[in-house]
XYZ file of C-alpha atoms in Angstrom:
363
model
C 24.903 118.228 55.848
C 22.705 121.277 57.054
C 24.516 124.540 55.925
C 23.682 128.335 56.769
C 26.058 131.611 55.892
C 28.818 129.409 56.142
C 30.955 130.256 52.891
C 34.325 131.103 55.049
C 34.551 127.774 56.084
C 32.530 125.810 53.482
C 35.141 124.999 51.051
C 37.613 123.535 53.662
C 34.332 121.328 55.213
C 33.967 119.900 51.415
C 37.207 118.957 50.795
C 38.008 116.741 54.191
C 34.852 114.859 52.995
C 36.090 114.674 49.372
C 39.475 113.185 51.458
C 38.011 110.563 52.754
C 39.539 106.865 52.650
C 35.985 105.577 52.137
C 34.630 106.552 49.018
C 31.332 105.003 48.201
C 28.909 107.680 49.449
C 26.399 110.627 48.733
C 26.877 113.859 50.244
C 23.209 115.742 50.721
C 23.765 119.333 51.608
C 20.647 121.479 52.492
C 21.047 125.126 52.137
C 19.133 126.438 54.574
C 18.621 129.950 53.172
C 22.189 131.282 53.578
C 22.585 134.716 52.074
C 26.418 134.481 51.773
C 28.063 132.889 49.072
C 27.588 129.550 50.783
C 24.949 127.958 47.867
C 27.225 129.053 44.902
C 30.753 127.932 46.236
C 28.982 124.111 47.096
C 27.558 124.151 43.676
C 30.944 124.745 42.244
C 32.747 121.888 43.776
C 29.731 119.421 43.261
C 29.811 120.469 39.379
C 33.142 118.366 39.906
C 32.391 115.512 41.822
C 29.003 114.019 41.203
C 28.568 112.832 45.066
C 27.672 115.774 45.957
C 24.055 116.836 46.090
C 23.006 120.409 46.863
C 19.446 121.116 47.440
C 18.087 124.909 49.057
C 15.122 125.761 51.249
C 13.809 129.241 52.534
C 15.547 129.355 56.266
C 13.326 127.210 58.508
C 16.137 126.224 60.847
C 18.470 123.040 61.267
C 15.774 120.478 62.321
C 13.836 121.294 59.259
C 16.608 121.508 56.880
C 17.960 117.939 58.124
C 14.840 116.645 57.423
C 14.704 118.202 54.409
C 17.453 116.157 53.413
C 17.054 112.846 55.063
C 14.194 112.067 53.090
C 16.596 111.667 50.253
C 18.883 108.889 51.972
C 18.731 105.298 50.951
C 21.597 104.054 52.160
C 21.691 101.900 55.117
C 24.128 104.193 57.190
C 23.905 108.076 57.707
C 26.470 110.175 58.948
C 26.050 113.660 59.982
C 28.548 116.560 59.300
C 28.001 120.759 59.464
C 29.441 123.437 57.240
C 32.412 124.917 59.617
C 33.531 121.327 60.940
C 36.517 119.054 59.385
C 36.252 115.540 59.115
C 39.555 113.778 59.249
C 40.592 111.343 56.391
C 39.585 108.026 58.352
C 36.540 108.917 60.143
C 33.504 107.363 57.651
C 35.837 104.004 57.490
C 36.970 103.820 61.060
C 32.908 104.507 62.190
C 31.888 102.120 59.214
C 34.130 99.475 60.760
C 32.671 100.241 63.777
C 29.485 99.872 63.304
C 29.663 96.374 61.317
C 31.856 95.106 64.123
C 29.187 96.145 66.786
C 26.118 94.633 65.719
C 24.645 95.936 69.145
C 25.448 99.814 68.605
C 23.255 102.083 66.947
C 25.331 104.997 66.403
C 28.872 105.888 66.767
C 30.824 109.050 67.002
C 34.286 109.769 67.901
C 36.241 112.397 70.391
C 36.520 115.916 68.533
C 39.354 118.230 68.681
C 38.324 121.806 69.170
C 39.426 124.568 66.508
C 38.857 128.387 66.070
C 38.036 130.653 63.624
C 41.582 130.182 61.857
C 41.679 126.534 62.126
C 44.030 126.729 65.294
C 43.325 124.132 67.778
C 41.750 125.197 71.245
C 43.547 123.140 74.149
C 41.040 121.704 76.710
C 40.863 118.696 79.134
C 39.647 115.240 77.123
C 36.344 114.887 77.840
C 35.346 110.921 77.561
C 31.613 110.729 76.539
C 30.493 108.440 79.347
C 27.185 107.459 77.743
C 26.155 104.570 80.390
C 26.234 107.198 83.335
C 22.931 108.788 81.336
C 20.274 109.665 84.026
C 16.906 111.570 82.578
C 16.124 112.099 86.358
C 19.353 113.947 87.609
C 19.952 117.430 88.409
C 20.590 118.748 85.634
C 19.935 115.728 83.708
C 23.091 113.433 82.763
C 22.919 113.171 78.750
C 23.659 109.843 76.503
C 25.941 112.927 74.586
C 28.100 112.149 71.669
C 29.638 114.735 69.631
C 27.178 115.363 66.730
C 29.335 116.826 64.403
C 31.495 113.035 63.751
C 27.772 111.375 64.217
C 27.249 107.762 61.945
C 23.837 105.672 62.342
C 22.068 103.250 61.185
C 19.546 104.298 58.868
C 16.598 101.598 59.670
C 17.459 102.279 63.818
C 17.791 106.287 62.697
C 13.791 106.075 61.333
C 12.403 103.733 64.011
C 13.427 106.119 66.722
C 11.374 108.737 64.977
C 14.494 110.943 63.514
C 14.865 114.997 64.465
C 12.273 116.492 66.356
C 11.847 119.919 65.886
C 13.862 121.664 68.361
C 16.201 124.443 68.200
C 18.760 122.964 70.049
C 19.580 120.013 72.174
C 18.158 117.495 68.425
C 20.776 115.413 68.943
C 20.787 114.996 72.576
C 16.555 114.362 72.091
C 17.216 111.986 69.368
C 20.016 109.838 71.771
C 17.677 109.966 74.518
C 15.546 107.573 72.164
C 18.153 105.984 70.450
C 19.540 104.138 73.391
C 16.016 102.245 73.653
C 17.038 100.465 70.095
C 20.639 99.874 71.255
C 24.163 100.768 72.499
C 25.907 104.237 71.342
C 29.526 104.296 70.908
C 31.997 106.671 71.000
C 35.644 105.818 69.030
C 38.022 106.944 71.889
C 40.346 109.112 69.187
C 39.597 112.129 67.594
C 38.457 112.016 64.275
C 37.736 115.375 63.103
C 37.923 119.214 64.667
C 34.628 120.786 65.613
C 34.780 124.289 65.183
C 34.384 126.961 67.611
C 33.130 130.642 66.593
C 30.704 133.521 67.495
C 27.793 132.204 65.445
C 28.245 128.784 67.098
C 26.167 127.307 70.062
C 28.924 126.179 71.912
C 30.344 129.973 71.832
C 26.831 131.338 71.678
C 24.915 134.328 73.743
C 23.086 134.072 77.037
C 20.112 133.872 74.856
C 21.538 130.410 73.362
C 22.584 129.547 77.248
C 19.428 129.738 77.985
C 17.738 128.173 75.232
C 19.780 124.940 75.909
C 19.443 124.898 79.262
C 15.292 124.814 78.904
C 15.082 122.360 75.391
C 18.006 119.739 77.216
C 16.091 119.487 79.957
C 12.540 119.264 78.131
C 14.051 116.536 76.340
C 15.185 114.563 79.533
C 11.486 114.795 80.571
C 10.036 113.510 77.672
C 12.733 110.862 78.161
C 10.759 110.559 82.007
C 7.906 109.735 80.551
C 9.122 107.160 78.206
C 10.443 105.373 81.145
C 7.502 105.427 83.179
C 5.546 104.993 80.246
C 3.342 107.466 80.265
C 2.271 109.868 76.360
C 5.940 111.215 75.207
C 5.853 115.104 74.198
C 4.729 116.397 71.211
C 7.613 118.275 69.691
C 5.459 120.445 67.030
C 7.308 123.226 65.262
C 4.264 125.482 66.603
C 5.480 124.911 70.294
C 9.148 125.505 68.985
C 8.605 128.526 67.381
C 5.981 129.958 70.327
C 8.805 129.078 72.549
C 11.301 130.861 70.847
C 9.710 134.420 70.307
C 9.249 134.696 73.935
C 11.535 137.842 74.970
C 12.830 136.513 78.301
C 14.159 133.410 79.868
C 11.363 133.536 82.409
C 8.736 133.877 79.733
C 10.276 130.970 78.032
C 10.232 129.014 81.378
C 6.421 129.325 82.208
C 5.660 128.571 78.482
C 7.129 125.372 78.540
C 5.899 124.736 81.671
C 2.314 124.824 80.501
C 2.727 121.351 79.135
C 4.125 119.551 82.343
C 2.733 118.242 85.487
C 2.809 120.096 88.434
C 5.779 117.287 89.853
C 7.454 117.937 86.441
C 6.950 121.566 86.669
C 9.099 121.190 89.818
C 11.830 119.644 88.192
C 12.264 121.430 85.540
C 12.791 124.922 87.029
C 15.485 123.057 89.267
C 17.241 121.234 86.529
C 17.294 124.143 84.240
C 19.065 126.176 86.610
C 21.439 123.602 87.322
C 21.610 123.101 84.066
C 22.713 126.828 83.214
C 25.193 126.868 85.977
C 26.756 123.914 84.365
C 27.119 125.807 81.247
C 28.755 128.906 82.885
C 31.704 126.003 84.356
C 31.904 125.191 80.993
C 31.862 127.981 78.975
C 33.303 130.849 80.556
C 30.077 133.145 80.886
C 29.009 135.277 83.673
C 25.440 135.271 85.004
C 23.289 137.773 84.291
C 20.193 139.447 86.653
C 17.486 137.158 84.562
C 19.484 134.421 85.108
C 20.415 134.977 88.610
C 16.596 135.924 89.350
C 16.062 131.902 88.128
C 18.304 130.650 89.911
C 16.969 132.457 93.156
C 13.881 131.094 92.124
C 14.672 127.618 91.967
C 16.526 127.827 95.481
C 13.625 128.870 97.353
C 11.529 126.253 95.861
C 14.263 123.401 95.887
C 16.853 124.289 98.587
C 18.820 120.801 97.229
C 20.505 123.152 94.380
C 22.601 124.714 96.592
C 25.219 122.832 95.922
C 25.457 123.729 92.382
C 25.030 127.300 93.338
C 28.459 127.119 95.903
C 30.278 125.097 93.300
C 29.274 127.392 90.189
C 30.456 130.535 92.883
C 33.784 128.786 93.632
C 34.887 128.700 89.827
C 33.637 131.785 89.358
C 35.988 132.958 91.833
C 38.769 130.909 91.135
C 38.384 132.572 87.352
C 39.100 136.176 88.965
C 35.816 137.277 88.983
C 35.658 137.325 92.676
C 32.851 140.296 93.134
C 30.427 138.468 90.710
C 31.286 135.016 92.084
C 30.076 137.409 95.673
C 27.234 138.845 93.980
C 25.970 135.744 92.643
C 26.059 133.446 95.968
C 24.365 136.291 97.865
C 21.254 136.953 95.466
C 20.464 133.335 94.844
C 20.969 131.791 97.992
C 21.056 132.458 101.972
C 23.766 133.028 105.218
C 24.342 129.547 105.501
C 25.166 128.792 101.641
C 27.649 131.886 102.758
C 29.475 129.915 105.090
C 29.434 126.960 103.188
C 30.876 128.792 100.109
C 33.082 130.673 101.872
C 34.706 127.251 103.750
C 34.649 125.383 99.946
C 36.828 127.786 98.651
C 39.016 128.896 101.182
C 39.597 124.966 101.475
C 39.566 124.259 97.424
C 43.205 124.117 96.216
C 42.218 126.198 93.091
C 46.291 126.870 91.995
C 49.500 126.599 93.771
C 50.395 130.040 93.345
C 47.290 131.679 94.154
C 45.815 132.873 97.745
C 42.055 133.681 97.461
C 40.888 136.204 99.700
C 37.483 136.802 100.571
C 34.499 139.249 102.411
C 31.378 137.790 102.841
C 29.193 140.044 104.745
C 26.781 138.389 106.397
């Protein structure tokens, strides 16, 4: 467990863990620097149960924290958990189970319910983890995703695919990317713990976390490219990470990471990235912004294919209420004929029962 300022949820995270019907484990919990009370409420529980482990580093982020800790596992599974989640009481021997029954599978996670800041669960359509459809050459890539936050692995498969890499986001997406080359990943088709949802979290997150997503997913689904082909994977070197990072913009951080692709990579990328971002406002409930609509322009006009994730991301914009953006955003990315095309989707798309959508597009 990788913790950071998380002492309002901390205590709650311990004790579903402490719950658990399986009982014959360690729990390693790096302290990644939090300033909160975070360090002293974990060391008061573990002075109680002698499972628990707490070690502390200065904050170096989650990738170098897990690490941190990792190298302290010798048992033959590891299972993954963060500070704000809840693991329900049957989730390390249902995934235990799992795992010995399924000789072939390599990891195993489980569906997650959604909770907020209070604990109260978010409603949302089941979402079924459909890790065969995985496609490193899609637009935006497909992902081998399952939820991190109920994630069990073997330990020997966990170390042969070369653990974390340091990224800021998208490590566990990177690391199943490699994974499936060793075996199968599974998914438990129940939920078997809440994932929580809050504004420090990077499913909630800023544009800035959007956007930072949006380029390390799809870096990741390259270096997965090149594995297939078999061509030298990328070197994921906390210097690149942290060069990446401090650059101001989302354009800035585009051309950086760009200066380690091919020019038929390069291509890709800005393409995928976009799509990938416009995926994320579908999913998340954000609005573009200029930078990000600037992208997107520029990906259109140098991969006119996109266009259908530009009239698709317009249509739920507008079928959200937010029919001027949903306007401004088809007109500065695009061209007339998208227009038309948008404006037949959506006059056509049965968005409610109730609801009559009326547009202007000028031309």
């Amino acid at each position: 467990m990788s913790v950071y300022n998380c002492d309002r949820y901390i205590l709650e995270t311990l004790i579903s863990i402490q719950n658990q019907t399986f009982t014959d484990y360690r729990l390693l919990i790096v302290d990644d620097g939090s300033v909160d009370r975070t360090g002293e409420i974990i060391r008061q529980v573990a002075e109680t149960d002698n499972r628990i482990q707490y070690y502390r580093q200065d904050n170096a982020g989650i990738v170098a924290a897990l690490n941190h800790g990792l190298q302290y596992c010798s048992a033959p599974f590891i299972a993954r958990h963060d500070g704000d989640d809840i693991s329900y009481p049957e989730r390390f021997e249902r995934e235990l189970a799992y795992l010995q029954k399924n000789p072939d599978c390599v990891a195993v996670s489980s569906y997650v319910d959604l909770i907020d800041e209070q604990g109260k669960r978010i409603e949302r359509a089941l979402y079924t983890y459909p890790t065969e459809d995985a496609d490193a050459f899609s637009i935006p890539a497909r992902e081998p995703y399952i939820p991190q936050p109920m994630l069990m692995m073997r330990a020997k498969t966990f170390i042969e695919a070369g653990g974390y890499r340091y990224l800021p986001c998208c490590e566990d997406t990177d690391l199943y990317w490699r994974l499936k080359h060793l075996g199968h990943l599974g998914v438990i088709p129940t939920p078997l713990g809440s994932y929580r949802i809050h504004p420090n979290s990077t499913t909630s997150g800023s544009h800035k976390k959007l956007q930072s997503i949006a380029i390390w997913s799809q870096l990741s689904a390259i270096s997965e490219q090149r594995r297939q082909a078999g061509h030298d994977d990328i070197r994921f070197s906390c210097e690149f990470m942290s060069i990446l990072e401090r650059e101001d913009t989302f354009n800035e951080s585009l051309h950086h990471a760009e200066r380690i692709l091919s020019p038929s990579e390069k291509r890709w990328f800005l393409s995928s990235a976009a799509a990938k971002i416009m995926e994320m406002y579908k999913a998340r409930f954000f609005l573009p912004n200029i930078e990000e609509i600037s992208i997107i322009k520029q990906a259109f006009d140098a991969d006119p294919n996109i266009k259908e994730h530009i009239i698709a991301t317009a249509v739920i914009l507008n079928s959200r209420g937010h029919i001027e953006e949903s306007k401004k955003f088809i007109k500065h990315t695009t061209n007339y004929i998208t227009y038309i095309k948008y404006k037949t989707r959506v006059l056509k798309n049965n968005i409610t029962s109730s609801t009559t959508i009326k547009l202007n597009i000028e031309k």
